[in-house]
Coordinates of C-alpha atoms in Angstrom, one line a residue:
Chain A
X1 CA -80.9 -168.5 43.6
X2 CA -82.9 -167.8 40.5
X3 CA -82.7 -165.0 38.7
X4 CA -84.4 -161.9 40.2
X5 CA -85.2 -160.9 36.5
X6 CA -89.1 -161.2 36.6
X7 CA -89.7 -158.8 39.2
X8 CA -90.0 -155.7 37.0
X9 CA -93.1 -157.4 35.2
X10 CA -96.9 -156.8 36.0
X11 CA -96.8 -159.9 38.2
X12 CA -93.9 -158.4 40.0
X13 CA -94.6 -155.1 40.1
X14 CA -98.3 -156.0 41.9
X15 CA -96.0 -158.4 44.3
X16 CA -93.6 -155.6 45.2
X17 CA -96.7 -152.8 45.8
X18 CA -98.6 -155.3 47.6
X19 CA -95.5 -156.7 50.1
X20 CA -95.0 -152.6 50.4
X21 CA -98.4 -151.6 51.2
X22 CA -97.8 -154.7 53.9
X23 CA -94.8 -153.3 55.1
X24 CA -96.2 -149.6 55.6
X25 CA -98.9 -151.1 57.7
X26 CA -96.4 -152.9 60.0
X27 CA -98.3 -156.4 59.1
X28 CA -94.9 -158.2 58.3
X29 CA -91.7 -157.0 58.2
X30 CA -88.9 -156.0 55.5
X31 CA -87.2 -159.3 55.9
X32 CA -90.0 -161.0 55.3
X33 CA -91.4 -159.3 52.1
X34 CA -87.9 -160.3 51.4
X35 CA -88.6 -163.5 51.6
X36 CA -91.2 -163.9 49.6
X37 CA -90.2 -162.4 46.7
X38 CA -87.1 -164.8 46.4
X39 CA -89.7 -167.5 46.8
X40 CA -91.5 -165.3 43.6
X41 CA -88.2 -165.5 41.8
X42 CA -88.0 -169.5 42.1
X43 CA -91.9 -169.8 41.3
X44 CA -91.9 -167.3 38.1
X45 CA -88.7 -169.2 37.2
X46 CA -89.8 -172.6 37.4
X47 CA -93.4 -171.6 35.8
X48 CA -91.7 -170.1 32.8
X49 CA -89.2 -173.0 32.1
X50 CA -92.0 -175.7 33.0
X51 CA -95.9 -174.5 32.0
X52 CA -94.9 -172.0 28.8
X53 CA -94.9 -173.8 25.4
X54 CA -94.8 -170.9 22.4
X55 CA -93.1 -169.1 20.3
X56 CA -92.8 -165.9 19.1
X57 CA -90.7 -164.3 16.2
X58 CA -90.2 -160.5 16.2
X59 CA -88.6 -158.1 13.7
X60 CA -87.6 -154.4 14.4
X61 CA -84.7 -152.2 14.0
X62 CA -82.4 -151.7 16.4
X63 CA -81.7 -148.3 18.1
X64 CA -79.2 -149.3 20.7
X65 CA -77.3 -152.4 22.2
X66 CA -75.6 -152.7 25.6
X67 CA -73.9 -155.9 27.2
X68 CA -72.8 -155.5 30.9
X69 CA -72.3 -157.8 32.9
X70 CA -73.7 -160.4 30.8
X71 CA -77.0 -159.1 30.8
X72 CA -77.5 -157.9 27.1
X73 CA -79.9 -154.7 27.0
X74 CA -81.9 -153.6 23.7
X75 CA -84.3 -151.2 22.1
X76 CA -85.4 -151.7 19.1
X77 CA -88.1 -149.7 17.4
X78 CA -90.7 -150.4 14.8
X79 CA -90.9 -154.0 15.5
X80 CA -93.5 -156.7 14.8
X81 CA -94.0 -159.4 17.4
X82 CA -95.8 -162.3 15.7
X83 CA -97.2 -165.7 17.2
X84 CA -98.9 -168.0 15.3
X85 CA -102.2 -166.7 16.1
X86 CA -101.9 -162.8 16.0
X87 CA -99.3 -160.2 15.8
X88 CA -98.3 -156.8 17.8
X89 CA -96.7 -153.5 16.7
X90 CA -95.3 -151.6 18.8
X91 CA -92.8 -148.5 18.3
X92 CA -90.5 -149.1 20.9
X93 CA -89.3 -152.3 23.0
X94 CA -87.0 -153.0 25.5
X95 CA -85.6 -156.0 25.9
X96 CA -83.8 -157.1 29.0
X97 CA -82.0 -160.9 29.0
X98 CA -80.0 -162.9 31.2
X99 CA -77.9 -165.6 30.1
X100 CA -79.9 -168.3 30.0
X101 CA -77.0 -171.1 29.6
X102 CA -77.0 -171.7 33.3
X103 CA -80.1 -173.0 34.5
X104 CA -81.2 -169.8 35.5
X105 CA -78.7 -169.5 38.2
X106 CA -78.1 -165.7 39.4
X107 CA -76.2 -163.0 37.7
X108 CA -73.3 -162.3 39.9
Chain B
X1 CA -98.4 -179.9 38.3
X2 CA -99.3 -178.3 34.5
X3 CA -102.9 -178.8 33.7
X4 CA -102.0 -177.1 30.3
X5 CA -102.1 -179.1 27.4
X6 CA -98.9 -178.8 25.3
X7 CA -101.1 -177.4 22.2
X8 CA -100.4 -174.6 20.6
X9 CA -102.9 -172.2 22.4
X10 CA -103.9 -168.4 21.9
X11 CA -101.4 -166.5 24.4
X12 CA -103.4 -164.8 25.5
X13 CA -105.3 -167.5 27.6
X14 CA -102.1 -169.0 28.9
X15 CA -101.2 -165.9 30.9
X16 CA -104.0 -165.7 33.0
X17 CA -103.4 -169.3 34.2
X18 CA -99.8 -168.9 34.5
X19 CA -100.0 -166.4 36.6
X20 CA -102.7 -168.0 38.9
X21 CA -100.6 -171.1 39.4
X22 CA -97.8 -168.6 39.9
X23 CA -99.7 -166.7 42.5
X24 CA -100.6 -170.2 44.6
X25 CA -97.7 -171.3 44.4
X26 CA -95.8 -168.7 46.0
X27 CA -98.8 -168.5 48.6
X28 CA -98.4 -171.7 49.2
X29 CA -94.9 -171.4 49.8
X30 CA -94.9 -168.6 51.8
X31 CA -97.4 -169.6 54.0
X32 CA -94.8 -171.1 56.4
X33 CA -92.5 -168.8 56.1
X34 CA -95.1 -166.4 57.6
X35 CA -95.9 -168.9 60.7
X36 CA -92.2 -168.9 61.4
X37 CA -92.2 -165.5 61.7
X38 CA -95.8 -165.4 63.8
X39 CA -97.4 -163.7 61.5
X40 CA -101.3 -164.5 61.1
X41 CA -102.6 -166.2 57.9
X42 CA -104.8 -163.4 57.6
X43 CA -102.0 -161.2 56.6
X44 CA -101.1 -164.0 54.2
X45 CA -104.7 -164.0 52.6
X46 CA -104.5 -160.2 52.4
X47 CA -101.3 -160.2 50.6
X48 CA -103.2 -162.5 48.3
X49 CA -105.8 -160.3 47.7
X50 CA -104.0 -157.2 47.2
X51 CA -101.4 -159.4 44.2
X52 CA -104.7 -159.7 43.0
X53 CA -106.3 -156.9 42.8
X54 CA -103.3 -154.8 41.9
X55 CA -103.4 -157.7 38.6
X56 CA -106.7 -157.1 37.7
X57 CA -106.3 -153.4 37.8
X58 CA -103.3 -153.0 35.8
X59 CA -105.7 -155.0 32.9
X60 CA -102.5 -156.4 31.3
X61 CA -104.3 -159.8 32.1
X62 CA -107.5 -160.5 30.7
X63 CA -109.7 -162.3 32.7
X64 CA -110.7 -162.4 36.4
X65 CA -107.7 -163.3 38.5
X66 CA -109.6 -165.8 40.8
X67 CA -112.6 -167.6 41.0
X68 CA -114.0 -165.3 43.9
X69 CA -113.2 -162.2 41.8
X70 CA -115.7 -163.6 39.3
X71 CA -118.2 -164.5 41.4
X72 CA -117.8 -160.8 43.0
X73 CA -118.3 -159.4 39.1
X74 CA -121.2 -161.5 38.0
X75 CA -122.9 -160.5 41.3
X76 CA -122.1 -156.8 40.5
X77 CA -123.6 -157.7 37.4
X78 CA -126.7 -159.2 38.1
X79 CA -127.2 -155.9 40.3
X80 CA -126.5 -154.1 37.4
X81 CA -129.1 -155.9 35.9
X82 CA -131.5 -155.6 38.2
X83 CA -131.2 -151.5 37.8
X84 CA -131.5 -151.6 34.1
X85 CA -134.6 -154.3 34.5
X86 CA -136.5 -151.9 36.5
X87 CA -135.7 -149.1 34.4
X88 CA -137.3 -150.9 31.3
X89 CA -140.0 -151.7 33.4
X90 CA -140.9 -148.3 34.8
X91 CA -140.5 -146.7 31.3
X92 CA -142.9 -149.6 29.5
X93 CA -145.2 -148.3 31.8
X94 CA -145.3 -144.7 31.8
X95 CA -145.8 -145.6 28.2
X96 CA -148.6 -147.3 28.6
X97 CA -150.2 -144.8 31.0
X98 CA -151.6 -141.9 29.4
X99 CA -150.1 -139.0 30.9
X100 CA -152.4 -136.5 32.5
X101 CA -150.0 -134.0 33.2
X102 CA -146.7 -133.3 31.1
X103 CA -144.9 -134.1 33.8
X104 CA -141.4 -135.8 32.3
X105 CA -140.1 -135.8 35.5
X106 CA -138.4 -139.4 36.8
X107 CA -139.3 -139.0 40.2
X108 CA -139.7 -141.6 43.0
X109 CA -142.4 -140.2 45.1
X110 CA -145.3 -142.4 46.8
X111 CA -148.0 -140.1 45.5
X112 CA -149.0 -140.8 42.1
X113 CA -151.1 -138.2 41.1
X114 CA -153.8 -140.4 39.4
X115 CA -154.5 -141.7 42.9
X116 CA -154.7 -138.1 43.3
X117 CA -156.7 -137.4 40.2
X118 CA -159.0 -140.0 41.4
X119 CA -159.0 -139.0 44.1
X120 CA -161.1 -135.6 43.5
X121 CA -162.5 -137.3 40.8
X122 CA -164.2 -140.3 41.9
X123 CA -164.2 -139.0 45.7
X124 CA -161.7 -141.7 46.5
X125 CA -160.3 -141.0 50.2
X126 CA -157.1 -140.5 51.2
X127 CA -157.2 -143.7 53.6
X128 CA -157.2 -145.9 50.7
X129 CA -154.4 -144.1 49.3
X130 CA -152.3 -144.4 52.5
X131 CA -153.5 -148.1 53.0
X132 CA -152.2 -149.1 49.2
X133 CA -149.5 -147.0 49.9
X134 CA -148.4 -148.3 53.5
X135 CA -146.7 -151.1 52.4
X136 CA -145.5 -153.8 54.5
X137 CA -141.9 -153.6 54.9
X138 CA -140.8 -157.3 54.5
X139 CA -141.0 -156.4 51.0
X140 CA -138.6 -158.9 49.0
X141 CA -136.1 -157.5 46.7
X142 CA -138.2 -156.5 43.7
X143 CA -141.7 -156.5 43.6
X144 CA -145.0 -154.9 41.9
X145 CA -147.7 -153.6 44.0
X146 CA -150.8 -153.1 42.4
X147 CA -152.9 -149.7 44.0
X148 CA -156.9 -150.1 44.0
X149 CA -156.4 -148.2 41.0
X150 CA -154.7 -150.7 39.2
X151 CA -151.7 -149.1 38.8
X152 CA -148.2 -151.4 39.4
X153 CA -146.3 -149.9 41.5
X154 CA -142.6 -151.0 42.1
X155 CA -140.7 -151.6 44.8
X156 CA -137.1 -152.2 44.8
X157 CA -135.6 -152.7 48.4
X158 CA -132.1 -151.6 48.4
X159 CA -129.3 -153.1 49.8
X160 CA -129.6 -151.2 53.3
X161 CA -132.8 -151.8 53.8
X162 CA -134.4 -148.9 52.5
X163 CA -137.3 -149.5 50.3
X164 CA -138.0 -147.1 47.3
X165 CA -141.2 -147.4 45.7
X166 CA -141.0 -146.4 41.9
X167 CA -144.1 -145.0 40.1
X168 CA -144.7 -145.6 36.7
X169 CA -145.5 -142.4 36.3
X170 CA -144.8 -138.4 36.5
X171 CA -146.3 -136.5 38.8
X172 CA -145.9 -133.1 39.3
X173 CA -148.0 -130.8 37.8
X174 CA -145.6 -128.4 37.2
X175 CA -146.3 -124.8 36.9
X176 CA -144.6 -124.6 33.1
X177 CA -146.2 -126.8 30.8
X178 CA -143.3 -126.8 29.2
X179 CA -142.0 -129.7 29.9
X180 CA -141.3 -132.6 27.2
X181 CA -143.3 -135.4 27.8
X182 CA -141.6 -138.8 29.0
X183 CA -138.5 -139.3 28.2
X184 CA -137.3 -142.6 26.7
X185 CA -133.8 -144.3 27.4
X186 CA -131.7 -142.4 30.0
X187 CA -134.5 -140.2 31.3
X188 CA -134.7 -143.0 34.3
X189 CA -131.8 -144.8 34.3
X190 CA -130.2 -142.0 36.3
X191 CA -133.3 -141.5 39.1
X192 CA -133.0 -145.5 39.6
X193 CA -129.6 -145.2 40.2
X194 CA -129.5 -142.6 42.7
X195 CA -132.6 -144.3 44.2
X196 CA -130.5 -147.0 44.8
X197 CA -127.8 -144.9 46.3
X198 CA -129.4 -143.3 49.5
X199 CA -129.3 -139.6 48.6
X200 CA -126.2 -139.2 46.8
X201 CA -125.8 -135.5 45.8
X202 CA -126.0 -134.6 42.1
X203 CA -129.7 -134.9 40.8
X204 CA -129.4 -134.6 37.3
X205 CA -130.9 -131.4 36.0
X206 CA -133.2 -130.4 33.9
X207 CA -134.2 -127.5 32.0
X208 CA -136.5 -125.3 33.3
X209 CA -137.9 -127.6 36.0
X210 CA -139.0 -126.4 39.3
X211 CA -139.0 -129.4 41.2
X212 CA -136.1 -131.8 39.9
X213 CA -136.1 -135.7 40.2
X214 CA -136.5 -136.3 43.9
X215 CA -135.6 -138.8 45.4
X216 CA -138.3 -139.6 47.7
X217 CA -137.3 -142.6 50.0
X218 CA -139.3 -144.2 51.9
X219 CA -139.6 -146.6 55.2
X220 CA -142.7 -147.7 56.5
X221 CA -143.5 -144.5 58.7
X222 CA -142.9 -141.7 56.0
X223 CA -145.1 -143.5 53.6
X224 CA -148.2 -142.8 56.2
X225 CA -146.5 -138.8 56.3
X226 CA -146.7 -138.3 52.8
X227 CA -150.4 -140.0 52.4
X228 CA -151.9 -137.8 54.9
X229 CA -150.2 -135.0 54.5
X230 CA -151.3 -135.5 50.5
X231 CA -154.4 -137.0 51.2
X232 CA -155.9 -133.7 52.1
X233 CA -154.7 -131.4 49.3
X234 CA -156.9 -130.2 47.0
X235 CA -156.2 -131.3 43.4
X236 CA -154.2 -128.3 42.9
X237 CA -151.1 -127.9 40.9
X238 CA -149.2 -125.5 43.0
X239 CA -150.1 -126.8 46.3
X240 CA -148.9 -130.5 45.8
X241 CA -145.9 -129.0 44.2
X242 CA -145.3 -127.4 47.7
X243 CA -145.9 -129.6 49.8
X244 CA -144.4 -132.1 48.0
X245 CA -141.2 -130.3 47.8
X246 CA -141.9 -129.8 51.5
X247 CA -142.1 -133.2 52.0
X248 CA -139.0 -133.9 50.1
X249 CA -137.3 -131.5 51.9
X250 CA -138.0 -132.6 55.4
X251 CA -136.9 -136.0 53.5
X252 CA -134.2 -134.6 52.6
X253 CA -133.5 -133.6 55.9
X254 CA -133.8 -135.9 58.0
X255 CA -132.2 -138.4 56.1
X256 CA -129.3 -135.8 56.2
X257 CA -129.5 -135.8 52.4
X258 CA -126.2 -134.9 51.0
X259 CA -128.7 -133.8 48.0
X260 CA -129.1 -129.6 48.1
X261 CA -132.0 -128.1 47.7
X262 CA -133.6 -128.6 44.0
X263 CA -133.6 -124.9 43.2
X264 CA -129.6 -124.5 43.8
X265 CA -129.1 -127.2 41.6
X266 CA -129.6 -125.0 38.7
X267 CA -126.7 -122.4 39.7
X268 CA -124.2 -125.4 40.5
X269 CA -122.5 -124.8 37.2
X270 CA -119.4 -122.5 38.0
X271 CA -118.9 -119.4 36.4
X272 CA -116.5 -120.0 32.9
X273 CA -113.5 -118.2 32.5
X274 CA -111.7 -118.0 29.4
X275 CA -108.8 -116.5 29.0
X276 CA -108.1 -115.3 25.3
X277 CA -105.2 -113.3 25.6
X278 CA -102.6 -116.3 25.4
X279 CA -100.2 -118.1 27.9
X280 CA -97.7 -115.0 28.4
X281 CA -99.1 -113.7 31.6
X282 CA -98.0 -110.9 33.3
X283 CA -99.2 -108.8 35.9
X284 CA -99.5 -106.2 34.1
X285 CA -102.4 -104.4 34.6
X286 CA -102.1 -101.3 32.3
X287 CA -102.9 -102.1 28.5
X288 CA -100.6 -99.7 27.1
X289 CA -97.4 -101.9 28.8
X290 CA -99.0 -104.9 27.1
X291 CA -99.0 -103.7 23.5
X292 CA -95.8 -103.1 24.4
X293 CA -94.6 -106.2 25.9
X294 CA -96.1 -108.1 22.9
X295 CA -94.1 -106.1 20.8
X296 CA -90.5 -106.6 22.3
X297 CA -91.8 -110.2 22.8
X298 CA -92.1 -110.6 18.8
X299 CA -88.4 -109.3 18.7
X300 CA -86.7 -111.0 20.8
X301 CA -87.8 -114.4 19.8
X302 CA -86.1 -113.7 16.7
X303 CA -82.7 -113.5 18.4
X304 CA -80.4 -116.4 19.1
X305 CA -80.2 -117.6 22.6
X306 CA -80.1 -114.2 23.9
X307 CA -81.7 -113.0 26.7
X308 CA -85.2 -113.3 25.2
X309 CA -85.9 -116.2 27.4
X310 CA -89.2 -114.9 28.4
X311 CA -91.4 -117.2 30.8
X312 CA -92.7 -119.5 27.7
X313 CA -90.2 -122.3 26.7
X314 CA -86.6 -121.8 26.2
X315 CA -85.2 -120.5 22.7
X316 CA -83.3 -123.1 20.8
X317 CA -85.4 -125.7 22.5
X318 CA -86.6 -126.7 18.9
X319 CA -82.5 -127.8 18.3
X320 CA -83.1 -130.6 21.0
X321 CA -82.7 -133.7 19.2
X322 CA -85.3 -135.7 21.8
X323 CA -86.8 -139.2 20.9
X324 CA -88.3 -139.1 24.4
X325 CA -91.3 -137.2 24.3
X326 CA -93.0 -139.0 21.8
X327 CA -92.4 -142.0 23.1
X328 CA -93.7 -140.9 26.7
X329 CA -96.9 -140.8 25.3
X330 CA -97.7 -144.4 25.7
X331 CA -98.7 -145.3 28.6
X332 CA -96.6 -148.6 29.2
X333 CA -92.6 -148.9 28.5
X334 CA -92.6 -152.2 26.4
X335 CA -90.7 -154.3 28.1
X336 CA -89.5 -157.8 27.7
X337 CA -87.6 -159.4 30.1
X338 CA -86.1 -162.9 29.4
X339 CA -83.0 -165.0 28.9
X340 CA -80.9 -165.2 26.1
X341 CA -80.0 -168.5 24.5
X342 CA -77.3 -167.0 21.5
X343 CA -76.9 -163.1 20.5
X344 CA -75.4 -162.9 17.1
X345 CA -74.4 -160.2 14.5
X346 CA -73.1 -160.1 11.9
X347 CA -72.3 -156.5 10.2
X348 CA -75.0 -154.8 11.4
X349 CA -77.8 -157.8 11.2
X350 CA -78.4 -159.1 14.7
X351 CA -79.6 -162.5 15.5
X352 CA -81.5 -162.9 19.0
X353 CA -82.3 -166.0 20.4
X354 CA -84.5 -165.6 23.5
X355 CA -86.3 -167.9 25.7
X356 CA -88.7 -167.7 29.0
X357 CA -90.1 -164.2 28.8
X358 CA -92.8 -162.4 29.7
X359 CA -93.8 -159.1 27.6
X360 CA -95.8 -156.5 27.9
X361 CA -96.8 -155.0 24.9
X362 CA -99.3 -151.8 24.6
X363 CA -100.4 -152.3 27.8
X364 CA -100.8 -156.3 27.5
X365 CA -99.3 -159.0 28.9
X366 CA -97.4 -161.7 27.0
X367 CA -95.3 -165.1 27.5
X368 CA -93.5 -166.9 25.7
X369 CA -90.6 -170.0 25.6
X370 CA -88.9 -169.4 23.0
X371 CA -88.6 -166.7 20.5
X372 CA -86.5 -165.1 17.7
X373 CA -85.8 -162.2 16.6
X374 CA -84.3 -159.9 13.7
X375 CA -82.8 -156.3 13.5
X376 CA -80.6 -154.3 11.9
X377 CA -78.6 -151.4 13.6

């Protein structure tokens, strides 16, 4: 099982409302919606590891640290994202990681 | 199956594509899943639709989400076009037709008071009128008519059929000759529009105007009503204004116009209210309880956490120490979500060493494989 990480992104979010307006409606079922976003998980997964090639290199400071069950949590504020081609401020980031040792195999 | 090239390539176009091979392949996937349960493909094509949408809303990705999608915009587009073109149109040409009447009006009525002007003036009858005007109704989508009087008159056929016929020109002879003359730039865009959308309610207004933009539209048989009911007016101001505005009216009415009447538009504005007296309402009706209360108000906010807490914001709230609110004010938490390959500190200088995540940043989303990271706590 991959992880189910990726589902509290645009792509997931837009998954989740859709498979929920789907449910309301009575067009497929809870198990089924389910379903489909474990297939998500495997597909963002596999996408991410497979068709993304880039880096990115960020500076901030950081306002608070949390490791819990190895998922490490941040914020950091006032940072700078920069790729090679242009470069993002932003105030405040969250960053959210899963131990990425395993071949994305689940968090238990 | 990548058809990206390993480059280095702006982010930004690597996200749309991700997430359309993303979006396929989970379709694809799914798809049997949904058979096994009996559920219809449709269902599976309308969950496509919605991911879709829902994407393309949120405007974290740039670019059209599918193919269809952008075929769907560049025909919105061309649409759009279309408006705009015979706006230009229909303005070059009420410049280039000397204005008789100071009517600035952007109307869409069948009557053009030359014809009417020539009407008295050269005795033309109101059967050649009608006949110019009667137009046959397999009119294509946009087309120019030219009247015996060599005026171009437009026609645009809208989408449901209806065909609107566009004059170049003003009419009305208003009763204030106060009017500006034509007005340039926006003065039609907003008649074409609505011409376009079968009656919607909201003329735009204008100052002083008796008879606002109507929107006159037409099918074959009310273009024979209005010739002969205007073929036998006399060249009167007043009395085409009437029965024009009759005319628009019974339009109006029997295409069940959501439009109102043109003289109500004037008084759709709602009465303004403005209260002066600050946020600290009470029902107090009495002034002398006021000047009071404003009084004892001034007091008590000087005192600590007393009972002072009147119904504005609690005292002491300024102590709060709260990073929240500021930060609420952006629209989008920035979040990244990814795996971590080594988290090191040392002190208080951390070391992240990320991989596979997407971001989204001020609203925008990001990818990446690999990235690295400094902070200090």
């Amino acid at each position: 099982m991959a992880y189910q990480l990726y589902r509290n992104t645009t792509l997931g979010n837009s998954l989740q409302e859709s498979l929920d307006e789907l449910i309301q409606t009575q067009q497929i079922t809870p198990q089924l919606a389910l379903q489909v976003l474990l297939q998500f998980d495997k597909a963002i997964n596999t996408a991410l590891a497979n068709r993304v090639c880039n880096r990115v290199n960020f500076k901030g400071s950081l306002n608070t640290y949390r490791f819990c069950d190895n998922v490490w949590t941040f914020v950091l504020n006032d940072v700078e994202f920069r790729e090679v081609t242009d470069l993002v401020k932003v105030d405040k980031v969250k960053i959210v990681a899963c131990d990425g040792k395993n071949t994305g195999n689940a968090a238990e | 199956m990548s058809n990206q090239l390993n480059l280095p390539q702006v982010d930004s176009n690597q996200v749309p594509k991700l997430y359309r091979s993303v979006i396929e392949d989970v379709i694809n996937e799914v798809r049997e899943l949904f058979l096994d349960e009996g559920v219809d493909e449709q269902v599976l094509m309308e969950l496509k639709t919605l991911w879709e949408n829902k994407l393309m809303q949120s405007k974290a990705v740039e670019g059209f989400n599918t193919e269809e999608q952008a075929a769907l915009q560049a025909a919105a587009q061309q649409q759009a076009q279309q408006a705009q073109q015979a706006t230009q149109q229909a303005q070059t040409q009420q410049v280039l037709l000397p204005p008789q009447q100071q009517a600035p009006q952007q109307q869409v009525i069948v009557q053009d008071p030359k014809i009417l002007q020539h009407m008295s003036a050269t005795g033309m009858s109101a059967a050649t009128t009608a006949a110019t005007l009667a137009l046959p109704t397999g009119i294509g989508p946009y087309q120019q008519l030219i009247t015996s009087q060599g005026q171009i008159l437009q026609v645009l056929r809208a989408a449901n059929g209806t065909q609107y016929i566009i004059q170049p020109q003003q009419q009305m002879v208003l009763q204030q000759q106060v009017l500006p003359q034509m007005q340039p730039g926006g003065g039609q865009a907003p008649v074409i529009q609505q011409v376009l959308a079968p009656l919607q309610g909201g003329l735009p207004q204008q100052t002083g105007v008796i008879i606002q933009p109507q929107q006159v539209i037409l099918t074959g048989n009310k273009v024979q009503q209005n010739a002969q009911v205007q073929g036998g007016a006399a060249p009167g101001g007043q009395q085409q204004q009437q029965q024009i505005q009759q005319q628009v009216q019974q339009v109006q009415q029997v295409q069940g116009g959501a439009a109102p009447g043109v003289p109500q538009q004037q008084q759709q504005q709602p009465p303004m209210m403005l209260q002066v007296d600050g946020a600290g309402d009470t029902s107090s009706e009495e002034e002398d309880e006021e000047e009071e209360y404003d009084e004892e108000e001034d007091e008590e906010k000087e005192k600590d956490g007393e009972d002072g807490q009147v119904e504005e914001e609690p005292l002491n709230s300024e102590d709060d120490v709260s990073d929240e609110e500021d930060q609420e004010l952006f629209d989008t938490e920035n979040v990244v979500v990814c795996q971590y390959d080594k988290i090191h500190r040392s002190k208080n200088k951390w070391k992240f060493h990320l991989k596979d995540g997407i971001m989204n940043l001020n609203g925008r989303d990001y990818v990446f494989s690999k990235a690295i990271g400094d902070a200090e706590w």
